[in-house]
PDB file of C-alpha atoms in Angstrom:
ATOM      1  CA  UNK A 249      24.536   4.398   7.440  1.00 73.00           C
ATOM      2  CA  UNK A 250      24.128   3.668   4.057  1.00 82.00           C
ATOM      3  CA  UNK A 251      21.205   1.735   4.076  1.00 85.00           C
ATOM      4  CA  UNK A 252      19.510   4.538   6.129  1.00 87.00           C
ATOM      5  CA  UNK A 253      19.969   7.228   4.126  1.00 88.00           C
ATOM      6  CA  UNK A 254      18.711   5.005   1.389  1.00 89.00           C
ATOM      7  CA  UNK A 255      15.288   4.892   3.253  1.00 89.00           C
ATOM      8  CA  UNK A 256      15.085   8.037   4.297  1.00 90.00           C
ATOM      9  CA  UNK A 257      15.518   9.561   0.727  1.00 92.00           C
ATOM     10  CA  UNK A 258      13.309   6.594  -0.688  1.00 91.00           C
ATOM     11  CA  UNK A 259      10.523   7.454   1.754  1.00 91.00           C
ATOM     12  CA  UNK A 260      10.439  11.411   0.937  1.00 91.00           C
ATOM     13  CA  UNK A 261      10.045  10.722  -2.618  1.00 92.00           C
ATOM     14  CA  UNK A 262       7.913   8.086  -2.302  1.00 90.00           C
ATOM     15  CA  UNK A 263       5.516  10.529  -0.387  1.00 90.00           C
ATOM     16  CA  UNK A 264       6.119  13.147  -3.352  1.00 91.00           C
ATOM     17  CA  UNK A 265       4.825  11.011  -5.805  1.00 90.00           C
ATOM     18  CA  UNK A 266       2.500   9.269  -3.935  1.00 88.00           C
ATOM     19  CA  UNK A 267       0.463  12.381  -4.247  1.00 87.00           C
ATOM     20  CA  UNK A 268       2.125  13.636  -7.460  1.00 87.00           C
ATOM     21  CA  UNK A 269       0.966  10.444  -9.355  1.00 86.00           C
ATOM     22  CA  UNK A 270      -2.555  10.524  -7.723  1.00 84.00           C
ATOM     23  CA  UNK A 271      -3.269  14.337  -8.915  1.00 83.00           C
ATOM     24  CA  UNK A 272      -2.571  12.996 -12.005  1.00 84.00           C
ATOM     25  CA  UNK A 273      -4.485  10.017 -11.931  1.00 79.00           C
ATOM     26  CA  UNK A 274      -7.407  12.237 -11.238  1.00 78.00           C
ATOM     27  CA  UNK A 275      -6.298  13.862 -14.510  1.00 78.00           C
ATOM     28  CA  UNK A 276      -6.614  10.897 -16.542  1.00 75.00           C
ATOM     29  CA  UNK A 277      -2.708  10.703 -17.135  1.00 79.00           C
ATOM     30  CA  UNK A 278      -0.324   7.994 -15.566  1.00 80.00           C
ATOM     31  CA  UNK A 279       2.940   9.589 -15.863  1.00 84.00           C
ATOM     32  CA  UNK A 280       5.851   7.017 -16.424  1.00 84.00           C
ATOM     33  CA  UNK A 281       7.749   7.904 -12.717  1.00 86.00           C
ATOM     34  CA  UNK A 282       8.767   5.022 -11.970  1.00 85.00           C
ATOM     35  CA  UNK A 283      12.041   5.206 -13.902  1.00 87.00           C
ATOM     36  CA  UNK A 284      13.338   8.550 -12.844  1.00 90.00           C
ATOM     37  CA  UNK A 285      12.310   7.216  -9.517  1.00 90.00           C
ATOM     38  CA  UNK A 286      14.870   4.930  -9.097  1.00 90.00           C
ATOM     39  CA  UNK A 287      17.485   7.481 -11.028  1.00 92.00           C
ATOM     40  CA  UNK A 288      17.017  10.213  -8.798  1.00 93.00           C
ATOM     41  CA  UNK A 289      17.597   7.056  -6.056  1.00 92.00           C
ATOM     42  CA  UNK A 290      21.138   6.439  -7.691  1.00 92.00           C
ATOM     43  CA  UNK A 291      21.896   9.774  -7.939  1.00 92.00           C
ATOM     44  CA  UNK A 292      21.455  10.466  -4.395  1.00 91.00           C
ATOM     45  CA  UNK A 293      23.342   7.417  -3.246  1.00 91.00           C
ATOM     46  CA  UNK A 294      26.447   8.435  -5.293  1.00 91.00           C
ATOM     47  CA  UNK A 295      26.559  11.702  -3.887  1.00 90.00           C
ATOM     48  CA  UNK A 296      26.324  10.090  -0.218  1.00 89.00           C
ATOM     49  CA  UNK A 297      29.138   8.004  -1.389  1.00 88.00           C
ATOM     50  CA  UNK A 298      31.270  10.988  -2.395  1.00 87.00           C
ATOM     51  CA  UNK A 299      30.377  13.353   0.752  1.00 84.00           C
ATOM     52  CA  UNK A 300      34.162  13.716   1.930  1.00 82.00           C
ATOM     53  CA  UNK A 301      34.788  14.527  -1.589  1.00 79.00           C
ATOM     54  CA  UNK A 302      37.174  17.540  -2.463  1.00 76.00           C
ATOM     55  CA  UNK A 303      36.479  19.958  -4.033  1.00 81.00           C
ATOM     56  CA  UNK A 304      32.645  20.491  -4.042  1.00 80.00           C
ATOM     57  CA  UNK A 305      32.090  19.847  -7.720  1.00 84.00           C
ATOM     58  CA  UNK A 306      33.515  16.458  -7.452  1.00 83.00           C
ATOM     59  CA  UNK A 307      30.761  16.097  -5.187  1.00 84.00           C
ATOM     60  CA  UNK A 308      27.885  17.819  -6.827  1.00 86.00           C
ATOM     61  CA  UNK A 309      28.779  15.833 -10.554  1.00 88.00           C
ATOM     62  CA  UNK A 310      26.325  12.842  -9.856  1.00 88.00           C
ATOM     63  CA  UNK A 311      23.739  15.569  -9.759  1.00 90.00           C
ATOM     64  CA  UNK A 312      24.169  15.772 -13.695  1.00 90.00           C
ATOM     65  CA  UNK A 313      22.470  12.111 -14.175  1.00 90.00           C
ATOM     66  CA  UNK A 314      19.532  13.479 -13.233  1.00 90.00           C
ATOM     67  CA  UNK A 315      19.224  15.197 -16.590  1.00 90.00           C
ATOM     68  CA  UNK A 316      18.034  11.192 -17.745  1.00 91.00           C
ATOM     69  CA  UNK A 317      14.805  11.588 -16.003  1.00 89.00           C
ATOM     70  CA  UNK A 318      13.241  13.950 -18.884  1.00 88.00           C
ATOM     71  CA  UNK A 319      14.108  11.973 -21.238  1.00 88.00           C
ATOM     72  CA  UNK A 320      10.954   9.734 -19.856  1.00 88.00           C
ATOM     73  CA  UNK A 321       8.216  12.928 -20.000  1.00 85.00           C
ATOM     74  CA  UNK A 322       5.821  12.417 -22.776  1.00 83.00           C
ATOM     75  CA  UNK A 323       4.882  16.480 -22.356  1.00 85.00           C
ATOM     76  CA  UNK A 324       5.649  19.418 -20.335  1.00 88.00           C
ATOM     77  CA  UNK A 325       3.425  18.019 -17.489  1.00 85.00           C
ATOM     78  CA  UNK A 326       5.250  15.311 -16.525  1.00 86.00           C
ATOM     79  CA  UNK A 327       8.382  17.408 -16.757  1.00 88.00           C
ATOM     80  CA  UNK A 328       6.865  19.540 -14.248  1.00 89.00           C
ATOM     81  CA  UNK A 329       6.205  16.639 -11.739  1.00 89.00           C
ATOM     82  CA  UNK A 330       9.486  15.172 -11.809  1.00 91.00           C
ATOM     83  CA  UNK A 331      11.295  18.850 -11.562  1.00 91.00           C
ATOM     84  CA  UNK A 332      10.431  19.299  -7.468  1.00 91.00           C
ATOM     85  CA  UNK A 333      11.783  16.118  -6.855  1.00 92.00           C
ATOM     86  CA  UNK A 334      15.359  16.718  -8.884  1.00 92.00           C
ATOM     87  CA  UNK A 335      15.521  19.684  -7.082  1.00 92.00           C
ATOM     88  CA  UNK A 336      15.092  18.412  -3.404  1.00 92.00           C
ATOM     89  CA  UNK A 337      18.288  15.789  -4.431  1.00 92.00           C
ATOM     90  CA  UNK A 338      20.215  18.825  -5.214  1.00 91.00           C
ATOM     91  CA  UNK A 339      19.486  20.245  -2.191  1.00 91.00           C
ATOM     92  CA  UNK A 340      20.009  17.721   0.143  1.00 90.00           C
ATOM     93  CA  UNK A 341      23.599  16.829  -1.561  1.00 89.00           C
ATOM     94  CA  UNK A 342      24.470  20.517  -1.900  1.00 87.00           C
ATOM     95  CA  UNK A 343      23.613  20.793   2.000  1.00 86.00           C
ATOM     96  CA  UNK A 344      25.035  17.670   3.334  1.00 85.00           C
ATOM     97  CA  UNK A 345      21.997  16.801   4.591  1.00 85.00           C
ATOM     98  CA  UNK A 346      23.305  13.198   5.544  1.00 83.00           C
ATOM     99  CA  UNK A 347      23.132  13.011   9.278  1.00 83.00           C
ATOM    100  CA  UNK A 348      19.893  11.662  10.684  1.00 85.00           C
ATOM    101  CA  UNK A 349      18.248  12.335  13.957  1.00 85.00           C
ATOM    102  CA  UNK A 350      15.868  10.030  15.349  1.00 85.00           C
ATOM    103  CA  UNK A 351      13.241  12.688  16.719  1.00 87.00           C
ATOM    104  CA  UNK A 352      13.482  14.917  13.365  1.00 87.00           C
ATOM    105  CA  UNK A 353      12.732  11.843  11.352  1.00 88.00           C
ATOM    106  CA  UNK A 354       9.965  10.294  13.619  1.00 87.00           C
ATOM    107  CA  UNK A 355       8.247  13.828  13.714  1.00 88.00           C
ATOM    108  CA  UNK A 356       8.251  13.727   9.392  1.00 87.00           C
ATOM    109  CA  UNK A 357       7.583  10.411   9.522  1.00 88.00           C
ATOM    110  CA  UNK A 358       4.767  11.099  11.556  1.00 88.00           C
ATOM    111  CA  UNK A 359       3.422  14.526   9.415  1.00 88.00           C
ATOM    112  CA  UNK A 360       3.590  12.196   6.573  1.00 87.00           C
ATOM    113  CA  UNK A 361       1.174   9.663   7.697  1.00 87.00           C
ATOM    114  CA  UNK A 362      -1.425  12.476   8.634  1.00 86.00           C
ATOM    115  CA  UNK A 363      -1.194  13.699   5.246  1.00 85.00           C
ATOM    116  CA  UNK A 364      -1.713  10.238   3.870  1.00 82.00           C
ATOM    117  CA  UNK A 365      -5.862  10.162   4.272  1.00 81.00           C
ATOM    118  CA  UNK A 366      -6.046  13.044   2.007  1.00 78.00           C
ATOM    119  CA  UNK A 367      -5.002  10.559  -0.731  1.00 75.00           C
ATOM    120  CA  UNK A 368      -8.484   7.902   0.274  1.00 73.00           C
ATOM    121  CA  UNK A 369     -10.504  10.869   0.921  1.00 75.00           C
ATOM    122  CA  UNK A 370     -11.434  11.398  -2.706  1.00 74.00           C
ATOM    123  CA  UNK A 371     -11.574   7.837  -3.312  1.00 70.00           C
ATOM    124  CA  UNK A 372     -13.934   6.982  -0.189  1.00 68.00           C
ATOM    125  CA  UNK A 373     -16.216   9.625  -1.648  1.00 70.00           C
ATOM    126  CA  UNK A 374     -16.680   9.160  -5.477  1.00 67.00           C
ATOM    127  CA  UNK A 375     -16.084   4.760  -4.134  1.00 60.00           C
ATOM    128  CA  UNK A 376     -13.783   5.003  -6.952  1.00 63.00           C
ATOM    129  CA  UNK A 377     -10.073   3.345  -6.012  1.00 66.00           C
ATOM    130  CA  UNK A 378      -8.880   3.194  -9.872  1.00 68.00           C
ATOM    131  CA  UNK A 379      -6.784   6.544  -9.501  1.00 66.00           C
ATOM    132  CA  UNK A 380      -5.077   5.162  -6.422  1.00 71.00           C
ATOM    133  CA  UNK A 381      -4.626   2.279  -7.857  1.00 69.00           C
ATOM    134  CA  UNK A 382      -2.673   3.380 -10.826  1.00 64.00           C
ATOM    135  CA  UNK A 383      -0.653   5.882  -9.167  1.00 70.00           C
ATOM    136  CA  UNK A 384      -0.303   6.347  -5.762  1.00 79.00           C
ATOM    137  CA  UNK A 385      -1.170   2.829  -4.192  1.00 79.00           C
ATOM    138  CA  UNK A 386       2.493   1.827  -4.539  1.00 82.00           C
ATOM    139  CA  UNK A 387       4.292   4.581  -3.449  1.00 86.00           C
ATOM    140  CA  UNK A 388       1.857   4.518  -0.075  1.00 85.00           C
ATOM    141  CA  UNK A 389       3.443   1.047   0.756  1.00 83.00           C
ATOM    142  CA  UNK A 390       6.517   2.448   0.090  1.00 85.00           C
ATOM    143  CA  UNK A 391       6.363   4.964   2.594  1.00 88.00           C
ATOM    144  CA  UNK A 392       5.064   3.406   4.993  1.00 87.00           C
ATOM    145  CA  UNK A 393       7.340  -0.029   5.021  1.00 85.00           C
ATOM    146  CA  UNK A 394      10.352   2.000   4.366  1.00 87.00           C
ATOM    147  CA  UNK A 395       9.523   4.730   7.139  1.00 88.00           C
ATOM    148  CA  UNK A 396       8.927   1.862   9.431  1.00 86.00           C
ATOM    149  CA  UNK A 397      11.946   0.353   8.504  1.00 86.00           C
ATOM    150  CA  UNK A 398      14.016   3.579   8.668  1.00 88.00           C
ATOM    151  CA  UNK A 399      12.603   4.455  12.340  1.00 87.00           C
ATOM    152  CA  UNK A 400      13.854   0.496  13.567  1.00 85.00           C
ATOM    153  CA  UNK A 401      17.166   1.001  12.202  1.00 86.00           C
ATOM    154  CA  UNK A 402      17.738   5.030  14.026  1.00 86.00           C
ATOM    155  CA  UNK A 403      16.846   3.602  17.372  1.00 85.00           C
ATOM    156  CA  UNK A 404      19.975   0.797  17.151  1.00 81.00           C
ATOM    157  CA  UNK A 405      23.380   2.293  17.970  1.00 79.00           C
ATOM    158  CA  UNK A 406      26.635   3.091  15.698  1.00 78.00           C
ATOM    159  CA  UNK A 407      28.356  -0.082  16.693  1.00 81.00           C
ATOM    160  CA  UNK A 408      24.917  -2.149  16.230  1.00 81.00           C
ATOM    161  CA  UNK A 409      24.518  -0.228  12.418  1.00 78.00           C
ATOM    162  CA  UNK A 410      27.872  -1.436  11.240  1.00 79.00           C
ATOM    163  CA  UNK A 411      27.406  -5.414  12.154  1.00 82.00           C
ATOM    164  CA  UNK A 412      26.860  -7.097   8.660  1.00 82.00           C
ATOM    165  CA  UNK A 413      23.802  -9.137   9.957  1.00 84.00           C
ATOM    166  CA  UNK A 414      21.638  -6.041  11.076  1.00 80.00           C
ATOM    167  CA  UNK A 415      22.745  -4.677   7.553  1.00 81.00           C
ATOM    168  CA  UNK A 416      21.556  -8.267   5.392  1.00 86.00           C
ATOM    169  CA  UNK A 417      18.617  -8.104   7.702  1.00 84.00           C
ATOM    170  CA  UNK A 418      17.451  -5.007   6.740  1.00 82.00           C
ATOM    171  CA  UNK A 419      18.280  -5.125   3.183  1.00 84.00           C
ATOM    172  CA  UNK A 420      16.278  -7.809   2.262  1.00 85.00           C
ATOM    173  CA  UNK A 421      13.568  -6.133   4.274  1.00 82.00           C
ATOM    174  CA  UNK A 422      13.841  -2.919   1.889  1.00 83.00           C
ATOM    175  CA  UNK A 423      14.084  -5.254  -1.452  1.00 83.00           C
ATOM    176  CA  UNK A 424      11.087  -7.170  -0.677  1.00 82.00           C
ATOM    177  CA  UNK A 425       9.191  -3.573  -0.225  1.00 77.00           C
ATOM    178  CA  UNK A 426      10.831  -2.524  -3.339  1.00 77.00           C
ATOM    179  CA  UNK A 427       9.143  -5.723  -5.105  1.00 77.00           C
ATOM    180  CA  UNK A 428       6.312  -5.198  -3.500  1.00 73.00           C
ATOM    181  CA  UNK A 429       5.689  -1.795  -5.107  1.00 71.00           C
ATOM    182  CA  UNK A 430       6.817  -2.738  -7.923  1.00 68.00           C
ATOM    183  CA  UNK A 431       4.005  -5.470  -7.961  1.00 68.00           C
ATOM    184  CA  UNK A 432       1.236  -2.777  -7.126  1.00 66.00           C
ATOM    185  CA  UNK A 433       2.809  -0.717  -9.453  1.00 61.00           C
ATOM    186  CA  UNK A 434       1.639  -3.304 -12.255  1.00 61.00           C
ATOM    187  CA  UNK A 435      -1.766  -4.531 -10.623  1.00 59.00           C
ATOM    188  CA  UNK A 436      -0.907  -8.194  -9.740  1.00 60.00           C
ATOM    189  CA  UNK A 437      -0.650  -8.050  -6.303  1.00 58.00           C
ATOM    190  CA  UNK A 438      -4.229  -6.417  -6.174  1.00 58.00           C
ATOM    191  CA  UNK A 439      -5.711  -8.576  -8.754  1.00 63.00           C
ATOM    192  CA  UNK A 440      -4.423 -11.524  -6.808  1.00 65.00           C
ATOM    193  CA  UNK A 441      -5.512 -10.416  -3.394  1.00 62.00           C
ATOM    194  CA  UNK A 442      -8.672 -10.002  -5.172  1.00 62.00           C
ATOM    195  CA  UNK A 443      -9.419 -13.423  -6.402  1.00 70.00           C
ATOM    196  CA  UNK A 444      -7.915 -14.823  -2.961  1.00 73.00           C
ATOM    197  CA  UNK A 445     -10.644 -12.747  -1.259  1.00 70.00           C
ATOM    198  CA  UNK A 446     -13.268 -14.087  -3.856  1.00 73.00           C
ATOM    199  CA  UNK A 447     -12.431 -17.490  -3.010  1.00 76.00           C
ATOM    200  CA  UNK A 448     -12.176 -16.982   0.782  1.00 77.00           C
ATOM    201  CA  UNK A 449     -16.169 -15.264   0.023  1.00 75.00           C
ATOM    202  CA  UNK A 450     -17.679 -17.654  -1.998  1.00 78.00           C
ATOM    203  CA  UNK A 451     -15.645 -21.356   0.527  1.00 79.00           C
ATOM    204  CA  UNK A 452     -15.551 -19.627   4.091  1.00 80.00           C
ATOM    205  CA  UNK A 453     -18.301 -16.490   4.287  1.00 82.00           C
ATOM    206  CA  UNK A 454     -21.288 -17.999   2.081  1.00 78.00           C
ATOM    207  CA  UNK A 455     -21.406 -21.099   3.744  1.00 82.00           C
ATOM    208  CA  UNK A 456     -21.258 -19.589   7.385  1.00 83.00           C
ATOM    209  CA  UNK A 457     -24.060 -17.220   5.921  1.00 82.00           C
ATOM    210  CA  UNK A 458     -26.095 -20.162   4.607  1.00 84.00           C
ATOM    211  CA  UNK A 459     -25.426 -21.852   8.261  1.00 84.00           C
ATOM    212  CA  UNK A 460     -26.744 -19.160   9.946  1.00 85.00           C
ATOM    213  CA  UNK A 461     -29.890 -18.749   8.141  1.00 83.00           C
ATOM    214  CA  UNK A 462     -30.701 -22.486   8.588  1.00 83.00           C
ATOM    215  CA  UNK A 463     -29.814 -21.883  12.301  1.00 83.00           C
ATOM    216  CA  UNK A 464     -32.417 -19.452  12.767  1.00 83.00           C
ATOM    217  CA  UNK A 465     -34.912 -21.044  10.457  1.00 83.00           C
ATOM    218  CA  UNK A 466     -34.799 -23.987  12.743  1.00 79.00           C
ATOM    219  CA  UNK A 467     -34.940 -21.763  15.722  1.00 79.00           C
ATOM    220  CA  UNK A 468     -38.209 -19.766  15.030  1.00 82.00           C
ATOM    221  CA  UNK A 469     -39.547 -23.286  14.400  1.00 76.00           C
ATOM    222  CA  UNK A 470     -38.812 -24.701  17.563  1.00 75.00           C
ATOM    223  CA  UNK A 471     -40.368 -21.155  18.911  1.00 73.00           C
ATOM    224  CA  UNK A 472     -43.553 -21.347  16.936  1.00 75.00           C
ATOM    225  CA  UNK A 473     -44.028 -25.261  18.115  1.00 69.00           C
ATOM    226  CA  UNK A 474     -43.165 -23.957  21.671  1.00 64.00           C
ATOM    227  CA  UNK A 475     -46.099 -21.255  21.273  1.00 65.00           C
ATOM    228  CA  UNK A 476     -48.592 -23.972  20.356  1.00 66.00           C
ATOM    229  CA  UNK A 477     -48.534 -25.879  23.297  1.00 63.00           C
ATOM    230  CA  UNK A 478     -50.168 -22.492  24.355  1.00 57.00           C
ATOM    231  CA  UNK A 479     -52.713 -21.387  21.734  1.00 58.00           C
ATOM    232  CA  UNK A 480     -53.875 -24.551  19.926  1.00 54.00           C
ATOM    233  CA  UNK A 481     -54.973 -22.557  16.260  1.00 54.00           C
ATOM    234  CA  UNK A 482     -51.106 -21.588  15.091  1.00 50.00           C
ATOM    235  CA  UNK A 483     -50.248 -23.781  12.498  1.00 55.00           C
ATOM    236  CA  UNK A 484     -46.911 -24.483  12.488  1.00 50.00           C
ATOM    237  CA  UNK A 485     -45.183 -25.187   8.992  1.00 54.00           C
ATOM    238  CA  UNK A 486     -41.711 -26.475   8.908  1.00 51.00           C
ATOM    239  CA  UNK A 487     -38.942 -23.693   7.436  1.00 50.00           C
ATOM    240  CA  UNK A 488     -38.035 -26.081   4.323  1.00 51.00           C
ATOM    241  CA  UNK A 489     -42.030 -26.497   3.319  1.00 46.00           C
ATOM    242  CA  UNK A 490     -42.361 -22.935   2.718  1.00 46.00           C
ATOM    243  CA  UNK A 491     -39.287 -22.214   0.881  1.00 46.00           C
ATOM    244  CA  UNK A 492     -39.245 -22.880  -2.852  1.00 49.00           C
ATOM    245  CA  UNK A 493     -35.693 -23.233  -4.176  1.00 49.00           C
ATOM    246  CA  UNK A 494     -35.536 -21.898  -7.869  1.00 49.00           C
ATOM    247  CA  UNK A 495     -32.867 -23.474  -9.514  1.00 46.00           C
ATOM    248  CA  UNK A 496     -31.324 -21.644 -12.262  1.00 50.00           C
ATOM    249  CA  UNK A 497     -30.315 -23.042 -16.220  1.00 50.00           C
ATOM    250  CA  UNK A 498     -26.852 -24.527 -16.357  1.00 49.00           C
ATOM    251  CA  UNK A 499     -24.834 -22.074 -18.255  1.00 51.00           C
ATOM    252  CA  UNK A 500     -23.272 -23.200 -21.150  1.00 50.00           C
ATOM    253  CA  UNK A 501     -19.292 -23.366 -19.849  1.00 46.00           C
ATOM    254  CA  UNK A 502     -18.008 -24.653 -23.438  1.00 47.00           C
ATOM    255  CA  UNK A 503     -17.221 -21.091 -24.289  1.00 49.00           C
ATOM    256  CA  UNK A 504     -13.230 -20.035 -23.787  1.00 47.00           C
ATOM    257  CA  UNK A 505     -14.724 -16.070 -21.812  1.00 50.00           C
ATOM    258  CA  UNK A 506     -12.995 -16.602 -18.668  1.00 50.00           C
ATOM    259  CA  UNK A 507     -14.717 -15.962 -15.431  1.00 48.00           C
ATOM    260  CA  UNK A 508     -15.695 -12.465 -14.485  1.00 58.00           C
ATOM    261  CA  UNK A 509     -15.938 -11.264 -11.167  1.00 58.00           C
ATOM    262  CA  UNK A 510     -19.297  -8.811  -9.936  1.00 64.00           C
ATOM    263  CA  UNK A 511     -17.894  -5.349  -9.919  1.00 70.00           C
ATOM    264  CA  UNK A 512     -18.876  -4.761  -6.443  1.00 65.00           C
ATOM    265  CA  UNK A 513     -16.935  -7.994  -5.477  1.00 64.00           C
ATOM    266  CA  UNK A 514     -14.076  -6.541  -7.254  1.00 65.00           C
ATOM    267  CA  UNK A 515     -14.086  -2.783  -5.417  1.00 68.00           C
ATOM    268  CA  UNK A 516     -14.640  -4.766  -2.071  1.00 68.00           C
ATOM    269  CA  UNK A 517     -11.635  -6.515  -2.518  1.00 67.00           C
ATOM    270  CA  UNK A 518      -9.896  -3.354  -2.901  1.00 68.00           C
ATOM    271  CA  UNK A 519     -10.887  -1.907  -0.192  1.00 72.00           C
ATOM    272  CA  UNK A 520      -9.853  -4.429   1.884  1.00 71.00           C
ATOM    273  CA  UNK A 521      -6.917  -5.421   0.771  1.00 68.00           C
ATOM    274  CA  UNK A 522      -5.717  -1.327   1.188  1.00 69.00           C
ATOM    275  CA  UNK A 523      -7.494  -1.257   4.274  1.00 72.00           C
ATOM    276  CA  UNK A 524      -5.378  -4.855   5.626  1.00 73.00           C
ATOM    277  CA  UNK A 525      -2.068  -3.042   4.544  1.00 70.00           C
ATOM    278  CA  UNK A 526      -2.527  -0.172   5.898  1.00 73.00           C
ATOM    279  CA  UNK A 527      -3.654  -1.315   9.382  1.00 75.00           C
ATOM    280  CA  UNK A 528      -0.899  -3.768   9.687  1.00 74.00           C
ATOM    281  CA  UNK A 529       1.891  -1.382   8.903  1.00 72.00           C
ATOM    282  CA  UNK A 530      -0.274   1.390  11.402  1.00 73.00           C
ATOM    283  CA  UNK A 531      -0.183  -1.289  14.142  1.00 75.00           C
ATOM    284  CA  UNK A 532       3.526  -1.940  13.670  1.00 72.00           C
ATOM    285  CA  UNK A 533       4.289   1.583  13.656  1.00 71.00           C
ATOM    286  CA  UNK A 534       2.629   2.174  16.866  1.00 72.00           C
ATOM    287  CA  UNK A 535       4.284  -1.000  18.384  1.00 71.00           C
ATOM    288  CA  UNK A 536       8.371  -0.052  17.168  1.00 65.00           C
ATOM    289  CA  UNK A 537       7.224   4.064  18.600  1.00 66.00           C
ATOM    290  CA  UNK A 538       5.654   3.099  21.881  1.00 64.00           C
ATOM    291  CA  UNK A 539       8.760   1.760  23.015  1.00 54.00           C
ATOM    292  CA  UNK A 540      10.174   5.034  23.638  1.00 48.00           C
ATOM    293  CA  UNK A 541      13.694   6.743  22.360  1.00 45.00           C
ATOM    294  CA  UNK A 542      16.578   5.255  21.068  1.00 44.00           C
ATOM    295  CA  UNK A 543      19.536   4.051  22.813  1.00 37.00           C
TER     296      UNK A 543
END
């Protein structure tokens, strides 16, 4: 039960900052989150660990460690963003709110995801991804993974949560998601899906496009030689007479500038690469829920 708890809190402040950190962005500020993140994490996990606790103080201690995440601010602003999350950890450790329910989670889980276009609304408009990028992009794949993850494990029984395999299992599953935002978080993961999108452009796509334009070159010729067997005065002229190839100056490549790529390439890449994500984890979503309640 451990690990679940650990996604469930994990995917409710993931979904706080996703939009906390993208209000922001739009701001021109990237607030450094990412380390009272994963101390407002801890915090909650030692107060699941001390739930049968007496008294309640002994409990509600850990809460004090929380006090480390302003020391990160750089101004009142971020202070502000980081205070509604401190307080829902207090809450849900001066509740007990511990227990999980299947339906209760797949319905927030759910609301969540709805809520999650707002964030590529402004983005899709202005065709400016830089602000989710920086901020938000990682805490999106957070959510979702996690959430994903966290619905799979609620559906399994008590006696199949406590087998160590199902616990390794998932595990790993939630550390490679943590990596995995932590990679967004810095830009390499996009910047390499990027160039791997680049190179699948310029070795797959451009060559099928060049294909098909010889294709139908070669196909209105046949056509226009089929049309002169019926009106003797068309002149037919082969596709490769009337095209001129201009072949451009060699640039000079003794220069150290490494290559740049065309910004629109760039934005495209983007945009697909958030689009891929979020389709696959939307399509495994819908596959783990269609298979109705848990045992």
């Amino acid at each position: 039960m451990e690990l679940i708890f650990f996604c469930k809190i994990l995917t409710d402040l993931a979904l706080y900052f996703a939009f906390g950190t993208y209000i922001f962005a739009w701001m021109g500020h990237r607030p450094p989150v990412m380390g009272p993140f994963l101390i407002m994490l801890v915090t909650a996990m030692i107060c699941y660990a001390l739930r049968r606790k007496q008294p309640e103080i002994l409990r509600l201690l850990p809460l004090s460690l929380m006090l480390f995440c302003f020391l990160f601010p750089e101004n009142i602003l971020d202070s502000l963003l980081l205070a509604p999350a401190c307080l829902y950890v207090g809450f849900v450790a001066k509740r007990q709110l511990f227990r999980l329910e299947y339906n209760t989670q797949h319905d927030a889980f759910l609301f969540g995801v709805k809520l999650l276009p707002l964030l590529l609304a402004p983005s899709l408009l202005t065709l400016d991804f830089e602000q989710l990028e920086q901020g938000a992009l990682p805490f999106v794949v957070l959510y979702l993974v996690c959430g994903v993850l966290l619905m799979r494990m609620l559906r399994h029984d008590e006696a199949t949560i406590q087998q160590t395999r199902f616990k390794l299992q998932n595990a790993a599953a939630v550390i490679v998601c943590c990596i995995l935002g932590y990679e967004l978080s810095r830009g390499t993961a996009l910047r390499a899906g990027a160039r791997l999108l680049s190179l699948f452009y310029h070795k797959v796509i451009s060559p099928l496009l060049m294909l098909v334009a010889y294709a139908l070159s070669f196909f209105i010729y046949l056509f226009t030689l089929f049309l002169k067997l019926f009106f003797k005065d068309i002149e037919v002229t082969r596709p490769e007479s009337s095209y001129t190839e201009t072949i451009p100056s060699t640039p000079d490549v003794s220069g150290t500038n490494p290559v740049q790529f065309p910004p629109w390439l760039v934005l495209l890449g983007k945009i697909l690469l958030v689009a891929v994500i979020l389709l696959l984890v939307f399509l495994l979503l819908r596959r783990l829920l269609r298979r109705g309640k848990p045992i």
